[in-house]
Amino acid sequence: MSLKPKELDFEKTWGRLLETVEDVIKLQNVKRGVWNDRFLDVYFICVAIPDNYSDRLYDETRAFLESHVKELYQNVLENEDMLLKCYEENWSRYSKGATYMDFLYRYLNDHLRKLSEADRNFGAFPFELLDEQRMDIGELALDIWKKYMIKPLKKNLQVLLLSEIEKDRRGEGTKSNMLHSVINSLVEVERYKTKNQLKLYQDVFEQRFLEKTGEHYKQEASTLLETLNCSQYMEKVLQYLQEENLRSHKFLHHTSYPKVQHECGQRMVADLLDFLNAECHQMVGDEKLQDLFRMYQLLKSVPDGLKHMTKEFEDHIKETGLNQLRGLKEENMPTQFVEAILSLHRKYSQMIKETFSGDTAFEKSLDKACAAVVNHRQQGKAPCRSPELLAKYCDSFLKKSSKGSTESELEDKLEQCILVFKYLDDKDVFQRFYARMLARRLIHAASTSMYAEESMINKLKRVCGYEFTVKLHRMYMDLGVCEDLNNKFASFVKAENVELGINFFINVLTTGSWPFGPPKTPSSFALPQELERSVQMFEGYYKDKFPGRRLTWLHHLATAEIKMSHLKKSYIVTVSTFQMAILLLYNNTDSLAFSDIQTSTNINEKECARNVQSLVDVKLIDQEPEGNIVPKTILKLNFNYSNKRTKFKISAAIQKDTPQEVEQTRVAVEEDRKLYLQAAIVRIMKARKKLKHNILIQEQVISQAMARFAPSVSMIKKCIEALIDKQYIERTGATDEYAYVA
């Protein structure tokens, strides 16, 4: 068949086409051959010569659709008792028929669209005519339905739809498919729009539906509160919210789901927030997990609804934690302290995960509460002991004397320590204590695992940065250098053909890296003759190799192994240098007065008495008379000493920190803080040149120092005054302003 344009009789052709269009819009059966013929009729109408009839076909089709929809409207009005059902049946047929019509008129749609583009591009028609919208036939059919069916029925539809949904809320039977189809028609008729596709749906139905929903649940909430307690009320509200959510999915457009939930939550939760918050305190205090779960589910959708609940949760954790700390006993306090914090964190982390769905707001509350507990000062202005206790806990499982643990168990303990460490405000205090204990473990080879030591330092570095752990790393470097230095010294002694008579190993430690200084009570210790030659040779060798350096001997930290051959069997004993010096005196005698021991060794009286007492305690030496050691006390060698082990040590080599040493550590921390703050102020002022007093303190210095410690404003002011005296900064003519002195 030729598709060449030709002349045609429009009236005759339209008459044939109209019969098919009526069948299509009414979903009557149309044979394939008839469908194809009508499709060709549309084509030939659009390309007819000498003039095409596309505009006339469009107008006739529009007139037919308008007439048809008006008839349907009258049919719906006549069935007032079953208006929704009649509307839905007619809409279902009409919308499908409109889709088929759009296929039938596809060539007309394309033809009009091309003409419109050509008119706009080449100006074939006056400009004012171009504003007339030529819709596709499918779009036209839906637009006509909106004008002649929906708008006249707007009030009826609105009332009936809301009534049916209210029936559904009461549990009465409703035809959900019918309701959904009717409501969905309000969206479908405007689906061809590029903007405001939901305006009709919102105007006709959604806006009024949300209002009625709010009124319903406001009344429902008031009724429930009269008969139920808070727990029962929350359970019922959650049930209503779930039911309303299911109802929304059953009837409404998806954009309405959150709006409905918000409206229900507003009336049953937000409007009663004071009531729920008042009940929250008791629920949190009693840890009623089921009630807290319901409370969370209700409040999370309300703006700032969780604010009060998270504060109650934070206060409860803090109170619980402080109660646990008050019950700590002095014996083994470091372990009790850390385990109490970890137990607290573990318990409430699990609660947050299971009850509050891992909500970050509650995790922040947990962090704040744990920080408050960890940094709590038991005795007013007394320093917080947490950094010291944590450092001692780390020491307890990192030294050899601790119970054997696998690498994975050690790693778990390290992670737990870091968890507590992150909550510390005074991280620099911890660093001081930890450095002292690490140094002792290293120089006495008392670490249970060098891998664990390195791992701990790396974890601290990840939290606080390289500067925080630089001295700890240098300790390891020093020990590596010492190994090489001792090997070279041994080669030097061999080359000199000198026999020292003892195995001699020296740890040369960098003063700035290790937290050791001279002993608290300096003593002009008299080296035993057995050590003098070795010490003198090493000093001479070191002076020649490093002429600009000076050695300071820390005999109180050294250890020695001596062999005791005066008993029935030989023993090898590890002792401190002072203990060794005392025992070596008995090579020439069996009995000595304490005054003679002190004179011979030149150890100060208190230190000498402590070391003698340690030998008496292990029964290597007998004391006469018993009691406190005084100058006239006689100390005899015990020839009846016996031990199942032939190799052992007398554990006075590693001493615990005394209260005086703890105080010295804290004083040293205070001095370090002053220097740190002064350096920070100088860096800031050098970069900014001029700054106001408050900005310098609050925004700059405090923010920089918080990673290490929480500085007081008074300390910062003192540091500023010190820098002014040193002429690093100066006051300007402006009020409370400082300038950097270049």
CSV table of N, CA, C and O in Angstrom, one decimal, residues 625-661:
chain,number,residue,atom,x,y,z
A,625,PRO,N,71.4,-7.1,116.9
A,625,PRO,CA,70.1,-7.8,117.3
A,625,PRO,C,69.1,-7.5,116.2
A,625,PRO,O,69.3,-6.6,115.3
A,626,GLU,N,67.9,-8.2,116.3
A,626,GLU,CA,66.8,-7.9,115.3
A,626,GLU,C,66.2,-6.6,115.6
A,626,GLU,O,66.3,-6.0,116.7
A,627,GLY,N,65.5,-6.1,114.6
A,627,GLY,CA,64.8,-4.8,114.7
A,627,GLY,C,65.4,-3.8,113.7
A,627,GLY,O,65.8,-4.2,112.6
A,628,ASN,N,65.3,-2.5,114.0
A,628,ASN,CA,65.8,-1.5,113.0
A,628,ASN,C,67.3,-1.6,112.9
A,628,ASN,O,68.0,-1.8,113.9
A,629,ILE,N,67.8,-1.3,111.8
A,629,ILE,CA,69.3,-1.3,111.5
A,629,ILE,C,69.8,0.0,112.0
A,629,ILE,O,69.4,1.1,111.5
A,630,VAL,N,70.8,-0.1,112.9
A,630,VAL,CA,71.5,1.1,113.4
A,630,VAL,C,73.0,0.9,113.2
A,630,VAL,O,73.4,-0.2,112.9
A,631,PRO,N,73.8,2.0,113.4
A,631,PRO,CA,75.3,1.8,113.2
A,631,PRO,C,75.9,0.6,113.9
A,631,PRO,O,76.8,0.0,113.4
A,632,LYS,N,75.4,0.3,115.1
A,632,LYS,CA,76.1,-0.8,115.9
A,632,LYS,C,75.5,-2.2,115.5
A,632,LYS,O,76.0,-3.2,116.1
A,633,THR,N,74.5,-2.3,114.6
A,633,THR,CA,74.0,-3.6,114.3
A,633,THR,C,75.1,-4.4,113.6
A,633,THR,O,75.8,-4.0,112.7
A,634,ILE,N,75.2,-5.7,114.1
A,634,ILE,CA,76.1,-6.6,113.5
A,634,ILE,C,75.4,-7.5,112.5
A,634,ILE,O,74.3,-8.0,112.7
A,635,LEU,N,76.1,-7.6,111.3
A,635,LEU,CA,75.5,-8.3,110.2
A,635,LEU,C,76.5,-9.4,109.8
A,635,LEU,O,77.6,-9.2,109.4
A,636,LYS,N,76.1,-10.7,110.0
A,636,LYS,CA,76.9,-11.8,109.8
A,636,LYS,C,76.5,-12.6,108.5
A,636,LYS,O,75.3,-12.7,108.2
A,637,LEU,N,77.4,-13.2,107.9
A,637,LEU,CA,77.1,-14.0,106.7
A,637,LEU,C,76.4,-15.3,107.2
A,637,LEU,O,76.9,-15.9,108.1
A,638,ASN,N,75.4,-15.7,106.5
A,638,ASN,CA,74.6,-16.9,106.9
A,638,ASN,C,75.2,-18.1,106.1
A,638,ASN,O,74.9,-18.2,104.9
A,639,PHE,N,75.9,-18.9,106.8
A,639,PHE,CA,76.5,-20.1,106.1
A,639,PHE,C,75.5,-21.2,106.0
A,639,PHE,O,75.9,-22.2,105.3
A,640,ASN,N,74.4,-21.1,106.6
A,640,ASN,CA,73.4,-22.2,106.5
A,640,ASN,C,72.3,-21.9,105.4
A,640,ASN,O,71.3,-22.6,105.4
A,641,TYR,N,72.5,-20.8,104.6
A,641,TYR,CA,71.5,-20.4,103.6
A,641,TYR,C,71.3,-21.6,102.6
A,641,TYR,O,72.3,-22.3,102.2
A,642,SER,N,70.1,-21.8,102.2
A,642,SER,CA,69.8,-22.8,101.3
A,642,SER,C,68.6,-22.4,100.4
A,642,SER,O,67.7,-21.7,100.9
A,643,ASN,N,68.6,-22.7,99.1
A,643,ASN,CA,67.6,-22.3,98.2
A,643,ASN,C,67.4,-23.5,97.1
A,643,ASN,O,68.4,-24.0,96.7
A,644,LYS,N,66.2,-23.8,96.8
A,644,LYS,CA,65.9,-24.8,95.8
A,644,LYS,C,66.5,-24.4,94.4
A,644,LYS,O,66.8,-25.3,93.7
A,645,ARG,N,66.5,-23.1,94.2
A,645,ARG,CA,67.0,-22.6,92.9
A,645,ARG,C,68.4,-22.2,93.0
A,645,ARG,O,68.8,-21.6,94.0
A,646,THR,N,69.2,-22.6,92.0
A,646,THR,CA,70.6,-22.2,92.0
A,646,THR,C,70.9,-20.8,91.4
A,646,THR,O,71.9,-20.3,91.5
A,647,LYS,N,69.8,-20.3,90.7
A,647,LYS,CA,69.9,-19.0,90.1
A,647,LYS,C,68.7,-18.2,90.4
A,647,LYS,O,67.6,-18.6,90.0
A,648,PHE,N,68.9,-17.1,91.1
A,648,PHE,CA,67.7,-16.3,91.4
A,648,PHE,C,68.1,-14.8,91.6
A,648,PHE,O,69.3,-14.5,91.4
A,649,LYS,N,67.1,-14.0,91.8
A,649,LYS,CA,67.5,-12.5,92.0
A,649,LYS,C,66.8,-12.0,93.2
A,649,LYS,O,65.8,-12.5,93.7
A,650,ILE,N,67.4,-11.0,93.8
A,650,ILE,CA,66.9,-10.3,94.9
A,650,ILE,C,66.2,-9.1,94.4
A,650,ILE,O,66.8,-8.2,93.8
A,651,SER,N,64.8,-9.0,94.5
A,651,SER,CA,64.0,-8.0,93.8
A,651,SER,C,64.0,-6.7,94.5
A,651,SER,O,63.0,-6.1,94.9
A,652,ALA,N,65.2,-6.1,94.6
A,652,ALA,CA,65.3,-4.7,95.0
A,652,ALA,C,65.9,-3.9,93.9
A,652,ALA,O,66.1,-2.7,94.1
A,653,ALA,N,66.1,-4.5,92.8
A,653,ALA,CA,66.8,-3.8,91.7
A,653,ALA,C,65.8,-2.8,91.1
A,653,ALA,O,66.1,-1.7,90.7
A,654,ILE,N,64.5,-3.2,90.9
A,654,ILE,CA,63.5,-2.3,90.4
A,654,ILE,C,62.6,-1.9,91.5
A,654,ILE,O,61.9,-2.7,92.1
A,655,GLN,N,62.7,-0.6,91.9
A,655,GLN,CA,61.9,-0.1,93.0
A,655,GLN,C,60.7,0.6,92.5
A,655,GLN,O,60.7,1.2,91.4
A,656,LYS,N,59.6,0.5,93.3
A,656,LYS,CA,58.4,1.3,93.0
A,656,LYS,C,58.6,2.8,93.2
A,656,LYS,O,59.5,3.2,94.0
A,657,ASP,N,57.8,3.6,92.5
A,657,ASP,CA,57.9,5.0,92.7
A,657,ASP,C,57.5,5.3,94.2
A,657,ASP,O,56.4,4.9,94.6
A,658,THR,N,58.2,6.1,94.8
A,658,THR,CA,57.9,6.6,96.2
A,658,THR,C,57.0,7.8,96.0
A,658,THR,O,56.9,8.4,94.9
A,659,PRO,N,56.2,8.2,97.1
A,659,PRO,CA,55.4,9.4,97.0
A,659,PRO,C,56.2,10.6,96.6
A,659,PRO,O,55.7,11.5,95.8
A,660,GLN,N,57.5,10.7,97.0
A,660,GLN,CA,58.3,11.9,96.6
A,660,GLN,C,58.6,11.8,95.1
A,660,GLN,O,58.6,12.9,94.4
A,661,GLU,N,58.9,10.6,94.6
A,661,GLU,CA,59.1,10.5,93.1
A,661,GLU,C,57.9,10.9,92.3
A,661,GLU,O,58.0,11.5,91.3
